[in-house]
CSV table of C-alpha atoms in Angstrom, one decimal:
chain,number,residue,atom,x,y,z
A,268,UNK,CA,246.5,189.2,42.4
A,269,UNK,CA,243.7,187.9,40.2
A,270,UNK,CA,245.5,189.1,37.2
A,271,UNK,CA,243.6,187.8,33.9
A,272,UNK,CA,245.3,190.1,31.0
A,273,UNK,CA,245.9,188.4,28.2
A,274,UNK,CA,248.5,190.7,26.2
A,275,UNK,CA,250.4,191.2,29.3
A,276,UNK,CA,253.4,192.9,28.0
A,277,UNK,CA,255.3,191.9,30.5
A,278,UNK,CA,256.3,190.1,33.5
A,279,UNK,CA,255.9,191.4,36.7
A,280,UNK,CA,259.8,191.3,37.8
A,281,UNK,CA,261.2,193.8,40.5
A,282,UNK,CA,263.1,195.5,37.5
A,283,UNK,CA,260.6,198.0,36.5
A,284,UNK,CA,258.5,200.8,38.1
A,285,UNK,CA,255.3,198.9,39.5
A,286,UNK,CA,253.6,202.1,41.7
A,287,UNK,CA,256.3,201.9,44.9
A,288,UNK,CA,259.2,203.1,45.8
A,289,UNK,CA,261.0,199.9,48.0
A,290,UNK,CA,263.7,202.4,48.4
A,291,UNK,CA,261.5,203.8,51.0
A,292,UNK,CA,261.0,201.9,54.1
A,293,UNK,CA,257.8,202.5,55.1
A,294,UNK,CA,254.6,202.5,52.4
A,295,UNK,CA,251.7,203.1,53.8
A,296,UNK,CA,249.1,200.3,54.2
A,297,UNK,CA,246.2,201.8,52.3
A,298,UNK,CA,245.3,205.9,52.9
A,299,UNK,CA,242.9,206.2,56.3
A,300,UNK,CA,239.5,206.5,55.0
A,301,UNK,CA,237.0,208.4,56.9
A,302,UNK,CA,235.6,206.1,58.9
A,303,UNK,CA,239.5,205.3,59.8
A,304,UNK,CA,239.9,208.8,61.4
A,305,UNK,CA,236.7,209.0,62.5
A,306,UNK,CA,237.2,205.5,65.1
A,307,UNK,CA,241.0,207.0,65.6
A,308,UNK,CA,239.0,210.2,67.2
A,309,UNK,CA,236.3,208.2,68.8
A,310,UNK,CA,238.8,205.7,70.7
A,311,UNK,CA,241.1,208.9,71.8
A,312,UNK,CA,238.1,210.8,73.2
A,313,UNK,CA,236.7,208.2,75.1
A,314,UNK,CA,240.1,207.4,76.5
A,315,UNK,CA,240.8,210.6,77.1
A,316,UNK,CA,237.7,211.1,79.2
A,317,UNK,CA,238.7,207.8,81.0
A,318,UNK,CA,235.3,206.2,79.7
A,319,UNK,CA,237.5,203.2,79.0
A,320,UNK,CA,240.9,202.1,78.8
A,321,UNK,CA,243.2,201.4,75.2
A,322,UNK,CA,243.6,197.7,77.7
A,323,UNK,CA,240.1,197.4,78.0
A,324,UNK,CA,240.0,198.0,74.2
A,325,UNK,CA,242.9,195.5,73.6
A,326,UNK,CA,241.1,192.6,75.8
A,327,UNK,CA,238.2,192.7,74.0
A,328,UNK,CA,239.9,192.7,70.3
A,329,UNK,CA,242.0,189.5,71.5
A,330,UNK,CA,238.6,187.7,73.5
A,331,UNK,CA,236.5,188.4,69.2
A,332,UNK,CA,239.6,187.6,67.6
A,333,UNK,CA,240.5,184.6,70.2
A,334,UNK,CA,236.7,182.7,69.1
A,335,UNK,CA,236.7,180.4,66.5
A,336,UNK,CA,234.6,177.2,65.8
A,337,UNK,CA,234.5,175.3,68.7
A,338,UNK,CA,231.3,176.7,69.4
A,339,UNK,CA,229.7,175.4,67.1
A,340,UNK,CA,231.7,172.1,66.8
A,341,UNK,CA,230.5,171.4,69.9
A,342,UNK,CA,226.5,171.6,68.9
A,343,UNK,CA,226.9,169.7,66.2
A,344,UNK,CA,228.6,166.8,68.0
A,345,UNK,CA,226.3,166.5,70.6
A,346,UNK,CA,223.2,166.8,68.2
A,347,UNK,CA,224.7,163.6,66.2
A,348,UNK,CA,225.3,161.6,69.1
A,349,UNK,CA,222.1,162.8,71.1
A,350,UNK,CA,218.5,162.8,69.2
A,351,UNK,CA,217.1,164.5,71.7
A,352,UNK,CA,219.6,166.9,72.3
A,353,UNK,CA,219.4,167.9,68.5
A,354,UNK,CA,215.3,167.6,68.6
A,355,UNK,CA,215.9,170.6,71.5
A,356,UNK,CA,218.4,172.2,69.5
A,357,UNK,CA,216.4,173.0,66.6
A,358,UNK,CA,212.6,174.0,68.1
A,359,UNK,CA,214.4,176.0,71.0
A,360,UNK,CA,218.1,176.6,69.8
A,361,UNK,CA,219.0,179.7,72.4
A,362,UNK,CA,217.8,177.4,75.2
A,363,UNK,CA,220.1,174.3,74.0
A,364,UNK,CA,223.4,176.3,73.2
A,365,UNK,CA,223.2,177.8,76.9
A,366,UNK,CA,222.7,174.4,77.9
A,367,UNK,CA,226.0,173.6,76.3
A,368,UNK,CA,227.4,176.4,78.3
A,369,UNK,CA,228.2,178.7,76.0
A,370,UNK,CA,227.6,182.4,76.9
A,371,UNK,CA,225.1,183.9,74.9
A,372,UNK,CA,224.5,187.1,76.9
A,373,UNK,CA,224.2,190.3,74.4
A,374,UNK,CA,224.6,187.9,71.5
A,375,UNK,CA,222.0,188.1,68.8
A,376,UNK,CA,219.5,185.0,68.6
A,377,UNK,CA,220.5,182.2,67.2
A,378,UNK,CA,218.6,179.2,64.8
A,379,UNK,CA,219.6,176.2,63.4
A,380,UNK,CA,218.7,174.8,60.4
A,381,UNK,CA,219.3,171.1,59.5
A,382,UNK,CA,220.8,169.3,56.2
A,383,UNK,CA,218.5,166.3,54.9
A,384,UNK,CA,219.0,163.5,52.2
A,385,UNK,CA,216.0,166.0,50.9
A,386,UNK,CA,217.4,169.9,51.7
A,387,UNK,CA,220.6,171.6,51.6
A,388,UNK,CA,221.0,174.7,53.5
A,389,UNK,CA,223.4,177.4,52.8
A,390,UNK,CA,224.1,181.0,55.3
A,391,UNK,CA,224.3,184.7,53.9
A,392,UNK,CA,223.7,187.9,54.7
A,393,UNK,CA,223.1,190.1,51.5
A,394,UNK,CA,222.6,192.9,53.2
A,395,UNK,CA,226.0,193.5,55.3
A,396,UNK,CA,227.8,190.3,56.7
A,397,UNK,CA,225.7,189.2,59.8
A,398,UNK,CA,227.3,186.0,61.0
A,399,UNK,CA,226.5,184.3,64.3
A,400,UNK,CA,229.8,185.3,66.1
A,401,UNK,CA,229.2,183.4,69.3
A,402,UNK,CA,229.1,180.6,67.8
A,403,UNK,CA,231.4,180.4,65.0
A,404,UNK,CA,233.8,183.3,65.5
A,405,UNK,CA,235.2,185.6,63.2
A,406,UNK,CA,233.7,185.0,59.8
A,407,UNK,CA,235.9,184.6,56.5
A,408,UNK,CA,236.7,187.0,54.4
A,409,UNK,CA,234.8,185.9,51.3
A,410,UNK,CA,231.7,185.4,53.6
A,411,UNK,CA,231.2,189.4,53.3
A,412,UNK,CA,232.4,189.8,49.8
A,413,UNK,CA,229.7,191.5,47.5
A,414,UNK,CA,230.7,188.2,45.2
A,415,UNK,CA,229.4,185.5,47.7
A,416,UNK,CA,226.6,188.0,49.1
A,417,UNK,CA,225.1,188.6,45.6
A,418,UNK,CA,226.0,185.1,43.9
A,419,UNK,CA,225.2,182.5,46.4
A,420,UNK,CA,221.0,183.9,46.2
A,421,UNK,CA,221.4,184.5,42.4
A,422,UNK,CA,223.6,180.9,41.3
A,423,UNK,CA,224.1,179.2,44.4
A,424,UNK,CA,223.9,175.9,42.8
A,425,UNK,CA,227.0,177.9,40.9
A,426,UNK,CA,228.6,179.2,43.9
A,427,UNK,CA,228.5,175.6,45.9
A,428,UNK,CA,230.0,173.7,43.0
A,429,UNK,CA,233.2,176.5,43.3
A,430,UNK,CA,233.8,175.1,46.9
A,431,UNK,CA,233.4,171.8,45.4
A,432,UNK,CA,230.2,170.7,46.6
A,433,UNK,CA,227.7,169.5,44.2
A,434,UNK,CA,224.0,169.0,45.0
A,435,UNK,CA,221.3,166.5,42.7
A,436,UNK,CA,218.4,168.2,41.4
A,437,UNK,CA,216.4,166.2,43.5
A,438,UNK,CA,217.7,168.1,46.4
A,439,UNK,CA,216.5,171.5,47.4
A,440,UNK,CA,218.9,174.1,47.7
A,441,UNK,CA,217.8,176.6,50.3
A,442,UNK,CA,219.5,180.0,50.5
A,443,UNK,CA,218.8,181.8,54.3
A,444,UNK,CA,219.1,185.6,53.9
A,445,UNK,CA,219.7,186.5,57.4
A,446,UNK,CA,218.3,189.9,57.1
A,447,UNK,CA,217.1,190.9,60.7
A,448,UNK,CA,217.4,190.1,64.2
A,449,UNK,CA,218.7,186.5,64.0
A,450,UNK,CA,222.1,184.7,63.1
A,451,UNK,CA,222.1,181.3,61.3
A,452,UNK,CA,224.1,178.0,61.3
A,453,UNK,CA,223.4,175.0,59.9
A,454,UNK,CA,223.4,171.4,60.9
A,455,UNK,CA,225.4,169.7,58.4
A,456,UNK,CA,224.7,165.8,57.8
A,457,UNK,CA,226.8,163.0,59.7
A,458,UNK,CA,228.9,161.5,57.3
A,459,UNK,CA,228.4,157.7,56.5
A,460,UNK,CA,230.5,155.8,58.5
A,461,UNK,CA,230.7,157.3,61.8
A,462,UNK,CA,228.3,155.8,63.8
A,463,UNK,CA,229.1,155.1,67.4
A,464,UNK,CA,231.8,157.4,66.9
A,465,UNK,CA,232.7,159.5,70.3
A,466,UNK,CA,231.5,163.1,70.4
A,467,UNK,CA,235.5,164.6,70.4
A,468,UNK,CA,236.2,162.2,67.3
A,469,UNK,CA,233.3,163.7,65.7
A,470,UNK,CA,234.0,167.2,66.4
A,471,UNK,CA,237.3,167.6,65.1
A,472,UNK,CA,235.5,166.8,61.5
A,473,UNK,CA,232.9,169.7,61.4
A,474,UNK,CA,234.3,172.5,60.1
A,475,UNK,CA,233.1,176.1,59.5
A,476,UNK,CA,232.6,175.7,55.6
A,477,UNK,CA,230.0,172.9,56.5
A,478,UNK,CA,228.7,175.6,59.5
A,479,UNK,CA,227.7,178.3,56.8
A,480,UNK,CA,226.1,175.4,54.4
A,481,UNK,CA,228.8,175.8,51.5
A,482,UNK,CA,230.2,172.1,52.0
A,483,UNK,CA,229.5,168.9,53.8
A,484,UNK,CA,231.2,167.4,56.6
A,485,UNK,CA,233.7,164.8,55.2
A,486,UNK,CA,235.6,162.0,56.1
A,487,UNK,CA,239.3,163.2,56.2
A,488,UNK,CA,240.9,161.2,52.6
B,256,UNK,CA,201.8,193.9,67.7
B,257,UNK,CA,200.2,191.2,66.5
B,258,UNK,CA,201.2,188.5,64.5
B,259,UNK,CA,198.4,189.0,61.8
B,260,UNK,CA,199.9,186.8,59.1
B,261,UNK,CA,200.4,182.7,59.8
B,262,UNK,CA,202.2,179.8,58.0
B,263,UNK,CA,201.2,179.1,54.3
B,264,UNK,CA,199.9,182.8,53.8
B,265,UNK,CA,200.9,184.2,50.7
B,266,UNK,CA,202.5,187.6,50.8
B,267,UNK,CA,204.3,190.3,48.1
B,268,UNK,CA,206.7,192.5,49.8
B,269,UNK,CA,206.3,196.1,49.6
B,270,UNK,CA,208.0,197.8,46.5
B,271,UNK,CA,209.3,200.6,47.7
B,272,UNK,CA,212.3,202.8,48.4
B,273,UNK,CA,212.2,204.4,51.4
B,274,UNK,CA,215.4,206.3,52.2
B,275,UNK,CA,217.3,204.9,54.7
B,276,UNK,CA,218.2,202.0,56.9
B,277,UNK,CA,216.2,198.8,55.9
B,278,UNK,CA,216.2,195.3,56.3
B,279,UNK,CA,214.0,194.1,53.2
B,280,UNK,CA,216.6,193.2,50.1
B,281,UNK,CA,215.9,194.9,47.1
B,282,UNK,CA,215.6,192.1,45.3
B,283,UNK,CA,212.9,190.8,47.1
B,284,UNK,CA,210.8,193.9,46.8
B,285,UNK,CA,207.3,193.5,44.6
B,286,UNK,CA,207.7,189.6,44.8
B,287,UNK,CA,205.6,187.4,46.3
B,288,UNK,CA,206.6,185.1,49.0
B,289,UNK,CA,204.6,182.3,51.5
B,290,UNK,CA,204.9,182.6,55.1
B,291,UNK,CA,207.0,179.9,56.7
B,292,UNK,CA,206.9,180.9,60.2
B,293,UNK,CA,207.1,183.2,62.8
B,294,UNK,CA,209.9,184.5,64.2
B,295,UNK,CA,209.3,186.5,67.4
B,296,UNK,CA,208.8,190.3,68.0
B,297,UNK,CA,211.6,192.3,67.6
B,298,UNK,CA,212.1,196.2,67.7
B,299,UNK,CA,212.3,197.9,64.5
B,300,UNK,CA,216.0,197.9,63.8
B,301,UNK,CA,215.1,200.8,60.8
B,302,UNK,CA,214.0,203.3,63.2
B,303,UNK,CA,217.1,201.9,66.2
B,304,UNK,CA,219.5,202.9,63.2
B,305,UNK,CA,218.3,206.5,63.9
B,306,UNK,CA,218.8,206.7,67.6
B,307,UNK,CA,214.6,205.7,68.1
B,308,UNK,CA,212.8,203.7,70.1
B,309,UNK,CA,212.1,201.0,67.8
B,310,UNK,CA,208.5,200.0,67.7
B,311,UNK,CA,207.8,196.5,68.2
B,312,UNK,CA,207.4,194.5,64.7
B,313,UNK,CA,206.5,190.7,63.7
B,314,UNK,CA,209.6,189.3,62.1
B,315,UNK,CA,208.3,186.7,59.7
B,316,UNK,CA,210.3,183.9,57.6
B,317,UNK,CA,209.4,184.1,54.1
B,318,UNK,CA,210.1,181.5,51.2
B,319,UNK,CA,210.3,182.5,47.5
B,320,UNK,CA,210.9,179.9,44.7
B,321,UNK,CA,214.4,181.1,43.6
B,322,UNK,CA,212.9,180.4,39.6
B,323,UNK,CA,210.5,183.0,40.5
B,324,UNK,CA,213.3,185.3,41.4
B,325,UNK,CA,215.7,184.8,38.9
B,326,UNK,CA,214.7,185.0,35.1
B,327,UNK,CA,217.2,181.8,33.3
B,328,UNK,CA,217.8,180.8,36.8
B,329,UNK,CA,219.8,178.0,36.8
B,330,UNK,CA,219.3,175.1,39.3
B,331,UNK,CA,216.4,172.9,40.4
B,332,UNK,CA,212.8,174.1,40.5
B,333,UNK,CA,212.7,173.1,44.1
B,334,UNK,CA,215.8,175.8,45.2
B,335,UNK,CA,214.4,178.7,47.6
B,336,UNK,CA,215.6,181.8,49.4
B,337,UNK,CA,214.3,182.4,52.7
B,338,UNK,CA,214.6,185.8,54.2
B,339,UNK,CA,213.2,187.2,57.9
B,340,UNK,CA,211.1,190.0,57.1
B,341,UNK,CA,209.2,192.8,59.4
B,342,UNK,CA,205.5,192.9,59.4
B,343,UNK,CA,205.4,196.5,57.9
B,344,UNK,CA,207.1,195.1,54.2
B,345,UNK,CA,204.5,192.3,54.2
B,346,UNK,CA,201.3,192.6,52.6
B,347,UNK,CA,199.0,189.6,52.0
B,348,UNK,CA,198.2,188.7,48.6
B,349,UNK,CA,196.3,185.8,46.7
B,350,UNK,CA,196.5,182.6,46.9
């Protein structure tokens, strides 16, 4: 709890009234909210009209929740290691991440956009939280916060500097609103040092901070 | 629908306020922009929100100087914000 009083009066023990009763136990979660009831009938009618199964519904929760980075990981790896892999991956990117293997049937289209010693690219979505899922899984939380959506295009300077990266004047910072039809990742910069490193070694260092544009790729410490 | 608008054109987004589903940011709305590129022909996700057949549209990639955006903008005069907007926010505008 981001908690910034300054008069508290005091502290928050277990020995005064805070808004729950733990001698109850069960408290609800959060009341159901409209669109809450509204899914709850959805999902029960279709079932109930054996349109699809509460399995089906279950397998396919587990296979979004189940993707992560790898994806992506993977792109990155082989566009360090291979110039004209990532020469492909940039002018035709849907082309070179089915090339990969990686299914990208019913997934929105995807575009890569490179880091240079001259420009620093950074992912958002101000209008909802578009994020390209078959690549990089389940997004963050903060990712679809109002506070990133509307900072990061107003201070991102600001906004990169709180996840501790820090970028010279003399570098463009360039914010992508991802407002339509198409999902964005970037290609973050190889860090010094790993040449002639193996594609696996290099994977394991990209991670999806650097994937969104809000830090680099760094050597572990 | 053809693409009408090409790299380096300069554009201003449309101010206005339809009601509805859009895709255009407010805060872009009245600024001016330069086509980067072109993105393909999508259909119009505004009028799909509403159960239509969207019409096919131009999606273009447009590149404002974030100090043009933001008054007291803090940062380098080089930062920008690109956005992918439909043909029918773009209008061209001068040089």
């Amino acid at each position: 709890m981001a908690d910034t009083h300054d008069h508290h009066e005091h502290p928050h023990g277990h020995d005064h009234p805070h808004g729950h009763d733990h001698s109850l136990t069960f408290q609800p979660d959060h009341p159901d909210t409209e669109y809450d009831l509204l899914e709850a009938a959805l999902r029960e009618l279709l079932i109930e009209k054996g349109l699809i199964t509460a399995r089906q519904i279950q397998q396919q929760i587990d296979s979004m929740d189940s993707r992560g980075i790898e994806n992506g990981q993977e792109l990155v790896a082989r566009a360090w290691t291979d110039p004209a892999y990532k020469a492909r991956l940039i002018a035709e990117p849907m082309a070179a991440i089915k090339e990969m293997g990686i299914d990208m049937e019913h997934q929105p289209e995807v575009r890569v956009v490179e880091n240079t010693a001259d420009v620093h690219n950074v992912i958002v979505c101000t209008l909802c939280s578009c994020y390209p899922r078959s690549v990089l899984g389940i997004p963050p939380a903060w990712y679809k916060k109002k506070a990133y959506r509307s900072r990061v295009v107003t201070e991102p300077r600001q906004v990169l500097s709180e996840f501790g990266t820090d970028i010279g004047d003399d570098v463009e910072v360039r914010v992508h609103d991802s407002t339509a039809d198409l999902r964005y990742i970037v290609l973050p910069r190889q860090p010094e040092g790993t040449d002639g490193w193996s594609r696996d070694r290099l994977k394991a260092l990209v991670t999806r901070d650097s994937l969104i544009g809000v830090a680099p790729v760094r050597l572990p410490a | 629908m053809s693409a009408d608008l090409k790299a380096g054109d300069p554009v201003i987004v449309r101010n206005d306020i339809p009601t509805g589903h859009c895709r255009t940011p407010h805060y872009l709305r009245g600024h001016k922009g330069e086509v980067v590129s072109i993105l393909g022909t999508f259909a119009d996700p505004e009028q799909i929100a509403y159960y239509q057949k969207g019409e096919p549209r131009v999606l273009y990639e447009v590149r404002f100087a974030a100090n043009a955006l933001w008054r007291d903008y803090v940062g380098s005069p080089k930062d920008t914000i690109l956005a992918d907007i439909y043909d029918h926010w773009l209008e061209p505008a001068d040089g």
